[in-house]
mmCIF file of C-alpha atoms and ligand atoms in Angstrom:
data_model
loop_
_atom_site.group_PDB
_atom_site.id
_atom_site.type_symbol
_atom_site.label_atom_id
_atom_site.label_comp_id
_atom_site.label_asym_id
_atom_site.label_seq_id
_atom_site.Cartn_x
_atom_site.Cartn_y
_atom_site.Cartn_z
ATOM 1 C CA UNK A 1 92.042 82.553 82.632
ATOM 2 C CA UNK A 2 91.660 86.268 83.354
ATOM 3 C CA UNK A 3 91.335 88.078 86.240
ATOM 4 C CA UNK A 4 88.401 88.614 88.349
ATOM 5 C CA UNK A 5 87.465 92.029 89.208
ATOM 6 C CA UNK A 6 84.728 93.037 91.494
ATOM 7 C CA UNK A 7 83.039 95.565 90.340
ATOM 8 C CA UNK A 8 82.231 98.657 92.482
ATOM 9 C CA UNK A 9 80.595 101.381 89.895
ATOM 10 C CA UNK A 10 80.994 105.111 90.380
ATOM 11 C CA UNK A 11 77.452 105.776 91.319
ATOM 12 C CA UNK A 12 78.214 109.263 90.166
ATOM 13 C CA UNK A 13 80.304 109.110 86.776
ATOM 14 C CA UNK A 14 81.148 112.474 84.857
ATOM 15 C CA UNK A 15 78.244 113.523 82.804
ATOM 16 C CA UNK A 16 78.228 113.016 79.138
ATOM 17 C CA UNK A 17 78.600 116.949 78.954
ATOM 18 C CA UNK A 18 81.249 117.308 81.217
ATOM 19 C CA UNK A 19 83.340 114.069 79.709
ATOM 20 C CA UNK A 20 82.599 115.948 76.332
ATOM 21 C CA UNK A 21 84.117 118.933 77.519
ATOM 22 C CA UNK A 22 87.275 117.430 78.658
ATOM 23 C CA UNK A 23 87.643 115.769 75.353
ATOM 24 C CA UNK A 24 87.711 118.727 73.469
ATOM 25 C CA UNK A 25 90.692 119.689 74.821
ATOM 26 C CA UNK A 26 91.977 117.074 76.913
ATOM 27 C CA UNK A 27 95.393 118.573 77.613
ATOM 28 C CA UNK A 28 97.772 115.922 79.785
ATOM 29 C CA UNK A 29 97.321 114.479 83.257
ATOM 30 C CA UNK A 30 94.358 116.927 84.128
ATOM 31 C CA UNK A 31 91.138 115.063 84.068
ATOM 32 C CA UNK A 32 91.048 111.238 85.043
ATOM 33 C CA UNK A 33 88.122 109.176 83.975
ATOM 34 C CA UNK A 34 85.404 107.762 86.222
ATOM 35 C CA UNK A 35 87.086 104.628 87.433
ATOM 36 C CA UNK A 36 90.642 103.014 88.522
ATOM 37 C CA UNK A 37 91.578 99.802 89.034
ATOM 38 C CA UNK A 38 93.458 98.576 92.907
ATOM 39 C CA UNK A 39 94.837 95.072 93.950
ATOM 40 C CA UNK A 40 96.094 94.846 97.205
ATOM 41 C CA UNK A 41 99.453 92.506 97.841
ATOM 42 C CA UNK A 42 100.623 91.024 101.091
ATOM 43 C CA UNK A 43 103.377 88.981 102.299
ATOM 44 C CA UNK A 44 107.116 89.337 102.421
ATOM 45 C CA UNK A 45 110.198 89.434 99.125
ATOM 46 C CA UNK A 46 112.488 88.990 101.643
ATOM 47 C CA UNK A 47 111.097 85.217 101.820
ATOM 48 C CA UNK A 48 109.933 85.504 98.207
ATOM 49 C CA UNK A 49 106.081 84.687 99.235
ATOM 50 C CA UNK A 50 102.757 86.564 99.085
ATOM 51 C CA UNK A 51 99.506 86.807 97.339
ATOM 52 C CA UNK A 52 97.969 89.681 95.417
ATOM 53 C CA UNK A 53 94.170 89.790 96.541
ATOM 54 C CA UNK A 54 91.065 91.784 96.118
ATOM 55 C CA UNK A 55 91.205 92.844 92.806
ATOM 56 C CA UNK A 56 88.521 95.650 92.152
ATOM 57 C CA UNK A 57 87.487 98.317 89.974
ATOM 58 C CA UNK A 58 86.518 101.364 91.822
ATOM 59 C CA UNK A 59 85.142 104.416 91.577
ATOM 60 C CA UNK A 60 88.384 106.861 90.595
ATOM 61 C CA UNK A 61 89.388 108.840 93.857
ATOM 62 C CA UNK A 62 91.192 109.639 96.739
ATOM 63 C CA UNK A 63 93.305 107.162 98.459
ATOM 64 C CA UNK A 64 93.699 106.881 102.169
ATOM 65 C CA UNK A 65 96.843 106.175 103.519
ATOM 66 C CA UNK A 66 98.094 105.486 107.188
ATOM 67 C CA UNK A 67 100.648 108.174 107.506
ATOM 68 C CA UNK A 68 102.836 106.026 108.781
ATOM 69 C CA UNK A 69 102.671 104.244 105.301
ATOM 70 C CA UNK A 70 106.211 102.986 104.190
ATOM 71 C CA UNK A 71 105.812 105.128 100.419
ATOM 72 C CA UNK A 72 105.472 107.685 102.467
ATOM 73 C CA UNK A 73 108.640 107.930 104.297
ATOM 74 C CA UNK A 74 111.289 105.521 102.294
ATOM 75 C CA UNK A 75 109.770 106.080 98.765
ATOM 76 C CA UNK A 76 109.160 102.199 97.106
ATOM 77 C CA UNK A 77 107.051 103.854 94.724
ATOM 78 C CA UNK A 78 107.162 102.184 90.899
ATOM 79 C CA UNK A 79 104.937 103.056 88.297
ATOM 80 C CA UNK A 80 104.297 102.241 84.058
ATOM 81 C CA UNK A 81 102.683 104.851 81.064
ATOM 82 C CA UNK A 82 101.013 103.592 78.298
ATOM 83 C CA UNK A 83 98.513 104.790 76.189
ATOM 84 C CA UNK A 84 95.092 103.382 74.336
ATOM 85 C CA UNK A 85 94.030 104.499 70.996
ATOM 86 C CA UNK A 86 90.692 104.474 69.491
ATOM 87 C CA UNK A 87 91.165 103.261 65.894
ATOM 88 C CA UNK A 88 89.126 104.517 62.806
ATOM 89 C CA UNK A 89 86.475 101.462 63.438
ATOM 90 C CA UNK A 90 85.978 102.760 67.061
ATOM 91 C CA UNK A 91 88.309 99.643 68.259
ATOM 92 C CA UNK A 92 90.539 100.730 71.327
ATOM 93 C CA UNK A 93 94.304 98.975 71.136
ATOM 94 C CA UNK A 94 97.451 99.246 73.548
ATOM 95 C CA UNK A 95 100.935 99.356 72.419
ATOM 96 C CA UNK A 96 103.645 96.829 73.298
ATOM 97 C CA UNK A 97 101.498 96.153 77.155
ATOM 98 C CA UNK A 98 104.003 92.899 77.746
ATOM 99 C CA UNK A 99 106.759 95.196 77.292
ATOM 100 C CA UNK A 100 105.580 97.676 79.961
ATOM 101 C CA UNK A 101 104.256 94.882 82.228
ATOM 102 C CA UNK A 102 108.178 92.964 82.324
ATOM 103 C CA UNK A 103 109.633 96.780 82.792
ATOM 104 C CA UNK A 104 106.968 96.864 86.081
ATOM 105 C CA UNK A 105 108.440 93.493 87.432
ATOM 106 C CA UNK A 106 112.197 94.700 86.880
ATOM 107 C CA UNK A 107 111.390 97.878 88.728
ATOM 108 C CA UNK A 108 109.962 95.988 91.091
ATOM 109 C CA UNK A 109 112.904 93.856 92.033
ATOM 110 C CA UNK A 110 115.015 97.087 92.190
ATOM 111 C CA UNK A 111 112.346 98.649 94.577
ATOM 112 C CA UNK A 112 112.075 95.313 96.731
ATOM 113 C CA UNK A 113 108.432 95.335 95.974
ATOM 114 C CA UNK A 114 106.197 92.228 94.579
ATOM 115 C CA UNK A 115 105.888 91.417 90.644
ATOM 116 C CA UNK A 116 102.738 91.125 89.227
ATOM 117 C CA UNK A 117 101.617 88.460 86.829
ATOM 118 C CA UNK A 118 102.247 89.979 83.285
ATOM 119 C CA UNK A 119 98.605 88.913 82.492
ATOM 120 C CA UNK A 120 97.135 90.378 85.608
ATOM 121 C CA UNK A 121 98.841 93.755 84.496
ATOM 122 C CA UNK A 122 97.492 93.519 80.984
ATOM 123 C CA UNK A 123 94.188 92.450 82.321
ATOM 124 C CA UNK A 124 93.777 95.450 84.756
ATOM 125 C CA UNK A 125 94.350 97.815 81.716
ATOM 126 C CA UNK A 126 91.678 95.935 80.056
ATOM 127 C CA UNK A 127 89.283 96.012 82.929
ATOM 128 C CA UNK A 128 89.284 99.886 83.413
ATOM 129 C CA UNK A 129 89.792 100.603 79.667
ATOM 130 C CA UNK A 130 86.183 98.666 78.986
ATOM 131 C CA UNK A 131 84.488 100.198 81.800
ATOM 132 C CA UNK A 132 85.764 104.105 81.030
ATOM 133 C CA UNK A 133 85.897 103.441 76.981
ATOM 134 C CA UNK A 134 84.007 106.595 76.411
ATOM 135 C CA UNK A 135 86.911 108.289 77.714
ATOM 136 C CA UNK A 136 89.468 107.239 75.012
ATOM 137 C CA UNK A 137 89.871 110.483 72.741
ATOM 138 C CA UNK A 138 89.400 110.267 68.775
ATOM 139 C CA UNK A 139 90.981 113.121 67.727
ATOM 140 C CA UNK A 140 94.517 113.197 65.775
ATOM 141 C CA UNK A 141 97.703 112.651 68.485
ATOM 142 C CA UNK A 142 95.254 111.941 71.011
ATOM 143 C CA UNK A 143 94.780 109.352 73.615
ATOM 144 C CA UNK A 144 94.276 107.646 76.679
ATOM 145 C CA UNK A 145 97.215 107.866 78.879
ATOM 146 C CA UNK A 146 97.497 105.082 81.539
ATOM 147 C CA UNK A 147 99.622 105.103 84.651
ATOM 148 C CA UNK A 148 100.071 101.764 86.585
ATOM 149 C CA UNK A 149 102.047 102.503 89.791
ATOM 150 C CA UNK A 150 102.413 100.395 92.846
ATOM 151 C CA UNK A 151 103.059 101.750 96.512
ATOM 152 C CA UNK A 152 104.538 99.862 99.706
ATOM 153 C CA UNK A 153 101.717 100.140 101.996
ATOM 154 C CA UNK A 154 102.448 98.717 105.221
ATOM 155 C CA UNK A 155 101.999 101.216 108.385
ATOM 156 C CA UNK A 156 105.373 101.028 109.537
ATOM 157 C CA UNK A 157 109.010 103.058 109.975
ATOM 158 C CA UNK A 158 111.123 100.436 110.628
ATOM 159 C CA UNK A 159 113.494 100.242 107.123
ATOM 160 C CA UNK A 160 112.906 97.027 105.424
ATOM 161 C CA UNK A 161 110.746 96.453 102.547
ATOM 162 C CA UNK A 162 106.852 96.807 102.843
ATOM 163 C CA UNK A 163 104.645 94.141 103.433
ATOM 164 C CA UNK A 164 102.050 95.434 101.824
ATOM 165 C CA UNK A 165 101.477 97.239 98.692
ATOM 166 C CA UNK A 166 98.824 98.494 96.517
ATOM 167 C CA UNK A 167 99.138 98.253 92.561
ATOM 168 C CA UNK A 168 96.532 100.758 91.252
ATOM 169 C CA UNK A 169 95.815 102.034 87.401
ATOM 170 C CA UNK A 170 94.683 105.275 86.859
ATOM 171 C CA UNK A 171 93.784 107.049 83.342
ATOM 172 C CA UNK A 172 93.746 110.681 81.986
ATOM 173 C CA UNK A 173 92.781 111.510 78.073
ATOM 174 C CA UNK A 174 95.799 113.406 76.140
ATOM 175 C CA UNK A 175 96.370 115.271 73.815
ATOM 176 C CA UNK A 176 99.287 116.434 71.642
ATOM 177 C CA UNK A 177 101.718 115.724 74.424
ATOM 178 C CA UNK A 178 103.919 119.052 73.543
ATOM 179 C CA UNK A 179 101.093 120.347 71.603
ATOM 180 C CA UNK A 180 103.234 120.329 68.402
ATOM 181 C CA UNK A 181 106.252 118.628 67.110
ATOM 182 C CA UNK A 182 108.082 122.630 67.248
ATOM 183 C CA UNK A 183 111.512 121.460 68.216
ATOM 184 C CA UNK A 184 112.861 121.655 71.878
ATOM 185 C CA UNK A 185 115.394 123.398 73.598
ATOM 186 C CA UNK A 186 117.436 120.912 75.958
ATOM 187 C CA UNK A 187 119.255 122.030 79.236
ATOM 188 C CA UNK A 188 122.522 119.747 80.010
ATOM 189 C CA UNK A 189 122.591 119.272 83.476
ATOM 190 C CA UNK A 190 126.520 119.642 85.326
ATOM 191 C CA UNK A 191 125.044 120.229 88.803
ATOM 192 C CA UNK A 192 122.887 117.335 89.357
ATOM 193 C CA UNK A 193 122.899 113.783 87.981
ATOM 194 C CA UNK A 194 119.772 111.662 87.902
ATOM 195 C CA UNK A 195 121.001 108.034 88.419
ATOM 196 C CA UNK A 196 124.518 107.006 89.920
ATOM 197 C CA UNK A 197 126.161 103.212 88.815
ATOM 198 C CA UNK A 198 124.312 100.750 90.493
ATOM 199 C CA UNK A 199 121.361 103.207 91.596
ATOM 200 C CA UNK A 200 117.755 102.983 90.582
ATOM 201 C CA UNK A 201 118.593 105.020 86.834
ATOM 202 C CA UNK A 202 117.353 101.629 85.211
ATOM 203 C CA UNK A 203 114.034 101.539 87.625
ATOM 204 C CA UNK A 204 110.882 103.646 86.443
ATOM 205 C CA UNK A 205 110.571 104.335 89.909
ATOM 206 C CA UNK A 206 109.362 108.494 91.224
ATOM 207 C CA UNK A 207 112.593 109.219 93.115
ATOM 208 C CA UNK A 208 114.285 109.112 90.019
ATOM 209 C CA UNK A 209 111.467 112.126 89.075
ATOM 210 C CA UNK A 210 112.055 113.815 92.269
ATOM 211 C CA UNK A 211 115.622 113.499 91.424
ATOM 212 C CA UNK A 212 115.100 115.485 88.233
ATOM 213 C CA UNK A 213 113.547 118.369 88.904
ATOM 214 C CA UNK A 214 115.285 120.870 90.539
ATOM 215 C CA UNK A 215 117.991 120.196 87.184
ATOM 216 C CA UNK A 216 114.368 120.973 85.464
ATOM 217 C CA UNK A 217 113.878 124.276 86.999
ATOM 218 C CA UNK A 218 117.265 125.232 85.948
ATOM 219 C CA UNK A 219 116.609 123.819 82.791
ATOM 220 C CA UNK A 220 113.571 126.478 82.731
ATOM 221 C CA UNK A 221 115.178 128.820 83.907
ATOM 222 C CA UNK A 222 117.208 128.984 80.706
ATOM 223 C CA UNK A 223 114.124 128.556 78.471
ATOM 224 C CA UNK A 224 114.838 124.792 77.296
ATOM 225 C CA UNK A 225 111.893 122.717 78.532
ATOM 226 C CA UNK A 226 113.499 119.083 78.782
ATOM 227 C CA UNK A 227 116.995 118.102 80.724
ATOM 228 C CA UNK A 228 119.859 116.226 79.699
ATOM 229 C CA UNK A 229 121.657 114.212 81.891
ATOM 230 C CA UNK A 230 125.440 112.921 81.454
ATOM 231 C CA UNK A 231 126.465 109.482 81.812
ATOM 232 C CA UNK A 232 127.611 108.942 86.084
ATOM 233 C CA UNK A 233 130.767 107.622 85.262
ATOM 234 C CA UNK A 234 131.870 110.108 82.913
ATOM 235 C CA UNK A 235 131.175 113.849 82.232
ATOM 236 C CA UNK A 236 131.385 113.775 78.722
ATOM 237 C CA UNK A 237 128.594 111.459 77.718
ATOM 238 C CA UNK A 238 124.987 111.624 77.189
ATOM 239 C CA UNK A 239 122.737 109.759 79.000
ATOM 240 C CA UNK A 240 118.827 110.947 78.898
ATOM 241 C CA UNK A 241 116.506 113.084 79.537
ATOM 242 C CA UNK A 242 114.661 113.234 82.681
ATOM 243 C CA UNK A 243 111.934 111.251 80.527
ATOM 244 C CA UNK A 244 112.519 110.114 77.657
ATOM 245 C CA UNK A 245 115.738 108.681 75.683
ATOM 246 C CA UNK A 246 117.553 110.489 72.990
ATOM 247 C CA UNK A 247 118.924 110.022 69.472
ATOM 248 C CA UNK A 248 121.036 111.259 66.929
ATOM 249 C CA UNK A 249 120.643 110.849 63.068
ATOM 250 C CA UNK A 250 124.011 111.253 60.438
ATOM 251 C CA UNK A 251 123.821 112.066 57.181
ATOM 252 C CA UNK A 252 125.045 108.747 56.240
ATOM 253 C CA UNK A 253 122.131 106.683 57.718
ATOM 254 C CA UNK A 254 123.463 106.346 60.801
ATOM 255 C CA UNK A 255 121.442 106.755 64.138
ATOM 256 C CA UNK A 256 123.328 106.693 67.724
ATOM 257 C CA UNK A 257 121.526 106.008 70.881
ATOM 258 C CA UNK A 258 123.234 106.072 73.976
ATOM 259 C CA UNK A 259 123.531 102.270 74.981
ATOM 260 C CA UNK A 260 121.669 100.766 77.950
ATOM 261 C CA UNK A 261 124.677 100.486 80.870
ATOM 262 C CA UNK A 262 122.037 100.243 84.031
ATOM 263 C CA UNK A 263 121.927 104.041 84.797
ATOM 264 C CA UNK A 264 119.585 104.738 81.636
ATOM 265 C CA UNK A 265 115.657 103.400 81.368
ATOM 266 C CA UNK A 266 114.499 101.238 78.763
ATOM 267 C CA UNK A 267 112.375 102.939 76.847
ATOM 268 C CA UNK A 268 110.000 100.902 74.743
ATOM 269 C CA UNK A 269 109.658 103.370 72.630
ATOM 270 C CA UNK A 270 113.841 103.785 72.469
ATOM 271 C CA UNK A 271 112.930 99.727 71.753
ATOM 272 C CA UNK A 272 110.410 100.133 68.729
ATOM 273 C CA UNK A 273 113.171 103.441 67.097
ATOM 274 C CA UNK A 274 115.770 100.915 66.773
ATOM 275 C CA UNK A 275 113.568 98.243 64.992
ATOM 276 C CA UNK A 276 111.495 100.534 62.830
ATOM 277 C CA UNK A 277 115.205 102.049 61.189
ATOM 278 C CA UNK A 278 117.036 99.028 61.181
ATOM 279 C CA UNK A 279 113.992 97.689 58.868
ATOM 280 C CA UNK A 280 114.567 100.969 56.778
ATOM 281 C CA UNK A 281 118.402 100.041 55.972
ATOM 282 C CA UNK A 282 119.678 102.648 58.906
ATOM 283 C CA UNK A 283 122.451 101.459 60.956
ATOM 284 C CA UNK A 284 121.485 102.005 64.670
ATOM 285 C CA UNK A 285 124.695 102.273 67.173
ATOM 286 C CA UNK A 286 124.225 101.663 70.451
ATOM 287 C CA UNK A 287 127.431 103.024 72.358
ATOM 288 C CA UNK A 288 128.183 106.586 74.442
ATOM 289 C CA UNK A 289 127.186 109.189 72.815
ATOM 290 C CA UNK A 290 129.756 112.283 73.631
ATOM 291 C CA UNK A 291 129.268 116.044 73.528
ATOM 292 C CA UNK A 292 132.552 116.195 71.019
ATOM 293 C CA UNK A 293 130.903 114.125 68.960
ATOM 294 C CA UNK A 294 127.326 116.528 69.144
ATOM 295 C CA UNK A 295 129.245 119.780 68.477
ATOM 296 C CA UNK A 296 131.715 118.563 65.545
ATOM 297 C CA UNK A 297 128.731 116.873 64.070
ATOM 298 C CA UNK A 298 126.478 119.734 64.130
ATOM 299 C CA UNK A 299 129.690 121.906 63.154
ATOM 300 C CA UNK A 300 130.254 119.291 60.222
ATOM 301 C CA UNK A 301 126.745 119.406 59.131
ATOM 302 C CA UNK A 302 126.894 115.520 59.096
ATOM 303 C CA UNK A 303 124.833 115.103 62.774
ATOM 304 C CA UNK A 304 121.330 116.348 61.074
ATOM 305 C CA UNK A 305 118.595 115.365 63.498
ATOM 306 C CA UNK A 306 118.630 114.841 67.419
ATOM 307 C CA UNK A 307 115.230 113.521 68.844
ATOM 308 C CA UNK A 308 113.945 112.387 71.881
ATOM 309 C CA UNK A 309 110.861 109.750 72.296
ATOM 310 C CA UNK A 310 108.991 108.449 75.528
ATOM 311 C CA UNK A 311 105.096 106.961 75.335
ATOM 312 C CA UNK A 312 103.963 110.054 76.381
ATOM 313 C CA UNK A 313 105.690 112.419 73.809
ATOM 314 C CA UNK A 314 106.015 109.463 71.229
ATOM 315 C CA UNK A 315 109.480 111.638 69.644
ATOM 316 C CA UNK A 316 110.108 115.278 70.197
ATOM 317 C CA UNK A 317 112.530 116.827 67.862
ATOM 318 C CA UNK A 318 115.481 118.742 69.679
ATOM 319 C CA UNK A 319 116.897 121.760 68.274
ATOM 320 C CA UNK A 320 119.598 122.974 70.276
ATOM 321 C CA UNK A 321 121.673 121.679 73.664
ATOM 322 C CA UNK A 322 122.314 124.717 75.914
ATOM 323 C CA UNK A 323 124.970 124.393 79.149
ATOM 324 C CA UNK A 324 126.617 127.345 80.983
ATOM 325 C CA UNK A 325 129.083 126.952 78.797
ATOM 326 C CA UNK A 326 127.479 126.838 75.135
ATOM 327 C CA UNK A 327 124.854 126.520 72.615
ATOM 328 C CA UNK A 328 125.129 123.385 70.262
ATOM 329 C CA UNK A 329 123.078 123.603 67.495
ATOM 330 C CA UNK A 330 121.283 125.855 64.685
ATOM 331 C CA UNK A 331 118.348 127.885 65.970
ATOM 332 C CA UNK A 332 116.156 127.897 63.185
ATOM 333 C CA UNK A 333 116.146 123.617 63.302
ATOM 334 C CA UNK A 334 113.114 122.394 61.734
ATOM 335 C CA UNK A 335 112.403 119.032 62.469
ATOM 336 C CA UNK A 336 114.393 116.550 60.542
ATOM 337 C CA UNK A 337 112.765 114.162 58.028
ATOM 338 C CA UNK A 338 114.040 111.071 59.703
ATOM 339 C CA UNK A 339 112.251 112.400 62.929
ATOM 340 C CA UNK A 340 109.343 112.979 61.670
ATOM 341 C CA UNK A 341 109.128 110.310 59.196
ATOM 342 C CA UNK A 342 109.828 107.717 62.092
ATOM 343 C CA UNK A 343 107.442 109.688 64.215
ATOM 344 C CA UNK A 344 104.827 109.138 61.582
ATOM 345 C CA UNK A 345 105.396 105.590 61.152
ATOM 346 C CA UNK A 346 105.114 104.828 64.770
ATOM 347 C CA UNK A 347 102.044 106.614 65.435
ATOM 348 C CA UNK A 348 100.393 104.964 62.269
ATOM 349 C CA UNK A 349 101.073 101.672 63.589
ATOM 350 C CA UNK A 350 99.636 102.450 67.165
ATOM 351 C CA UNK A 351 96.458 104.315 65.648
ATOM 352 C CA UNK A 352 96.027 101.223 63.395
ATOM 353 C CA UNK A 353 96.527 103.223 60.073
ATOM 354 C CA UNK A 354 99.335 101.271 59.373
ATOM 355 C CA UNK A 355 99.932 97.288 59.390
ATOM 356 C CA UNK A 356 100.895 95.937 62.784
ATOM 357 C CA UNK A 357 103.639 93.584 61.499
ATOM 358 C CA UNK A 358 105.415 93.452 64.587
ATOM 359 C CA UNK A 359 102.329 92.359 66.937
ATOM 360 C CA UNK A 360 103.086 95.197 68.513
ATOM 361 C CA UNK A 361 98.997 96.022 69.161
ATOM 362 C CA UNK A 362 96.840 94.430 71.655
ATOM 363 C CA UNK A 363 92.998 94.668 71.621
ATOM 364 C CA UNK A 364 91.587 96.164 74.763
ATOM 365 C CA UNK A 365 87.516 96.638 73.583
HETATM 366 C C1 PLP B 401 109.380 106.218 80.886
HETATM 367 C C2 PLP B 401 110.745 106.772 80.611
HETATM 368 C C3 PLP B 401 111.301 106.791 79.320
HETATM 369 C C4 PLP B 401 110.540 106.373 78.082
HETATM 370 O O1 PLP B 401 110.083 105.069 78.127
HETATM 371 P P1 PLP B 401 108.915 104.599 77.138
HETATM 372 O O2 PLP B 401 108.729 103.175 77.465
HETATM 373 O O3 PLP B 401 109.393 104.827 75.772
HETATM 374 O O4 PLP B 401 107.728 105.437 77.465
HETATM 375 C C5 PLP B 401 112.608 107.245 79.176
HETATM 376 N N1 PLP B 401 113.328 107.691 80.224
HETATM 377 C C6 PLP B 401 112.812 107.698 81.477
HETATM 378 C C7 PLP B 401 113.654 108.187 82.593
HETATM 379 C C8 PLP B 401 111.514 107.248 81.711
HETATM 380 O O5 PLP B 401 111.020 107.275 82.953
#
């Protein structure tokens, strides 16, 4: 059975011009489409009980908080991306939605907030995805970006976990994510760390974010527009970047990825890389990745590609690591075939160009 949503419409929806307009060039998180989605929770995961109630689609807009609201001071704060894509028949599909929905439910344990049904997730995509299809881009690379978050609610300092919370979806049409696949420069971070052994590094929780960026203004500061973080217990190791996980390609068909020791997310996308090249004969080692290993590689010549992938970038090729101390790689890196030919592959499957083997795709309208 699937969820009920009431149904309040936005009496005053964005004009066909105006939606038209943002289409064109859509850019990312800008422009949000007419409606969201809210479902309130109460009850208490201290005592493991409550009930999520009120399910709704609304029109898309401001919320109002108490400002005593717990997010407000003590940060539970969880949220999801995912995108739609139109496909050639005018079909609109979601990528791997189960996978994002159990990633929701382990952040939410980690936050002390309330799971949500995995079908009441994937249903509450559906429900605002139908209602604001005309809002899910065509173009090449394009998209419709959505961002499930939940939020303890409950008006109250005292430190404990809410007892109240409001899950919410919210969508934005994207483009090109980095606007090209020109490789990136990436800033390793020694000053600041983004997740400490038995923190929240594993959650996909905002702290984390706020966490990030003043290591992302230094990053700009030096002209690379993504960060690097080491591995907590060691200062040798890669971990990830601020938002997305990273990989490195030999020129012997082997691809490293840092492995998954609690302090790095799960990246579904990380997920899908490993399956696509083990099914294309590459060997995939998950293990710690060090910054020995980056340098004499790239010094070797046998380390040829480093790439980084996240739902909202899909994979970004990297071209060079830059610390205080030095400069790791060529600076005229193109992007490497395995890169880009994984990069295509992935984003045929999604945009239905290519078979879904996997059952990877699920059918929103
Ligand atoms: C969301 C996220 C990723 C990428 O996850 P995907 O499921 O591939 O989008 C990687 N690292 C961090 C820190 C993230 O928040």
């Amino acid at each position: 059975m699937s969820t009920e949503f009431v149904k309040h419409l936005n009496p005053h929806p964005a004009t066909d011009e105006v939606r038209e307009a943002v289409l064109q060039n859509p850019g990312f998180g800008q422009h949000f489409t007419d409606h969201m989605v809210c479902i309130d929770w109460q009850g208490d995961v201290q005592e493991n009980v409550g009930r999520w109630e009120n399910a709704r689609l609304q029109p898309y807009g401001p919320l109002s908080l108490d400002p005593s609201t717990a997010v407000l001071h003590y940060g539970q704060e969880i949220f999801e991306g995912l995108k739609a894509y139109r496909h050639e028949d005018g079909s609109v599909w979601t990528f791997r939605p189960e996978a994002n929905a159990a990633r929701l439910n382990r952040s939410a344990q980690r936050l002390a907030l309330p799971t949500l049904p995995e079908e009441v997730f994937v249903d509450s995509i559906r429900e605002l995805v139908a209602q604001d299809q005309a809002w899910v881009p065509s173009g090449d690379g394009e998209s419709l970006y959505m961002r499930p978050f939940m939020i303890g609610t409950e008006p109250f300092l005292g430190v404990r976990p809410s007892r109240q919370a409001l899950y919410s979806v919210i969508a934005s049409p994207a483009g090109n994510y980095f606007g090209s696949v020109e490789p990136v420069d990436i800033w390793l971070s020694r000053t600041y760390a983004r997740a400490g052994t038995g923190g929240t590094g594993a959650a996909k929780c905002g702290g984390n974010y706020a966490a990030s960026l003043v290591a992302q203004m230094e990053g700009d500061a030096h002209g690379c527009s993504q960060v690097v973080f080491l591995d907590p217990e060691r200062d040798d190791a890669i971990e990830e970047l601020g938002g997305m996980n990273v990989f490195f390609v030999f020129d012997d068909g082997r691809l490293v990825t840092p492995e998954l020791t609690g302090t790095i997310l799960e990246g579904i996308t990380r997920d899908s890389v490993i399956q696509l090249a083990e099914e294309r004969g590459l060997t995939v080692e998950q293990r710690a990745f060090t910054l020995d290993e980056w340098r004499d590689g790239v010094r070797s010549g046998h380390l040829t590609e480093v790439f980084a992938c996240g739902t909202a970038a899909v994979i970004a090729p990297v071209r060079r690591l830059v610390s205080n101390d030095e400069t790791i790689g060529p600076e005229d890196a193109q992007p490497g075939e395995v890169t880009m030919s994984i990069r295509q592959q992935l984003l045929d499957i999604q945009t239905g160009r290519a078979e879904d083997t996997h059952g990877w795709l699920t059918r929103l309208v």
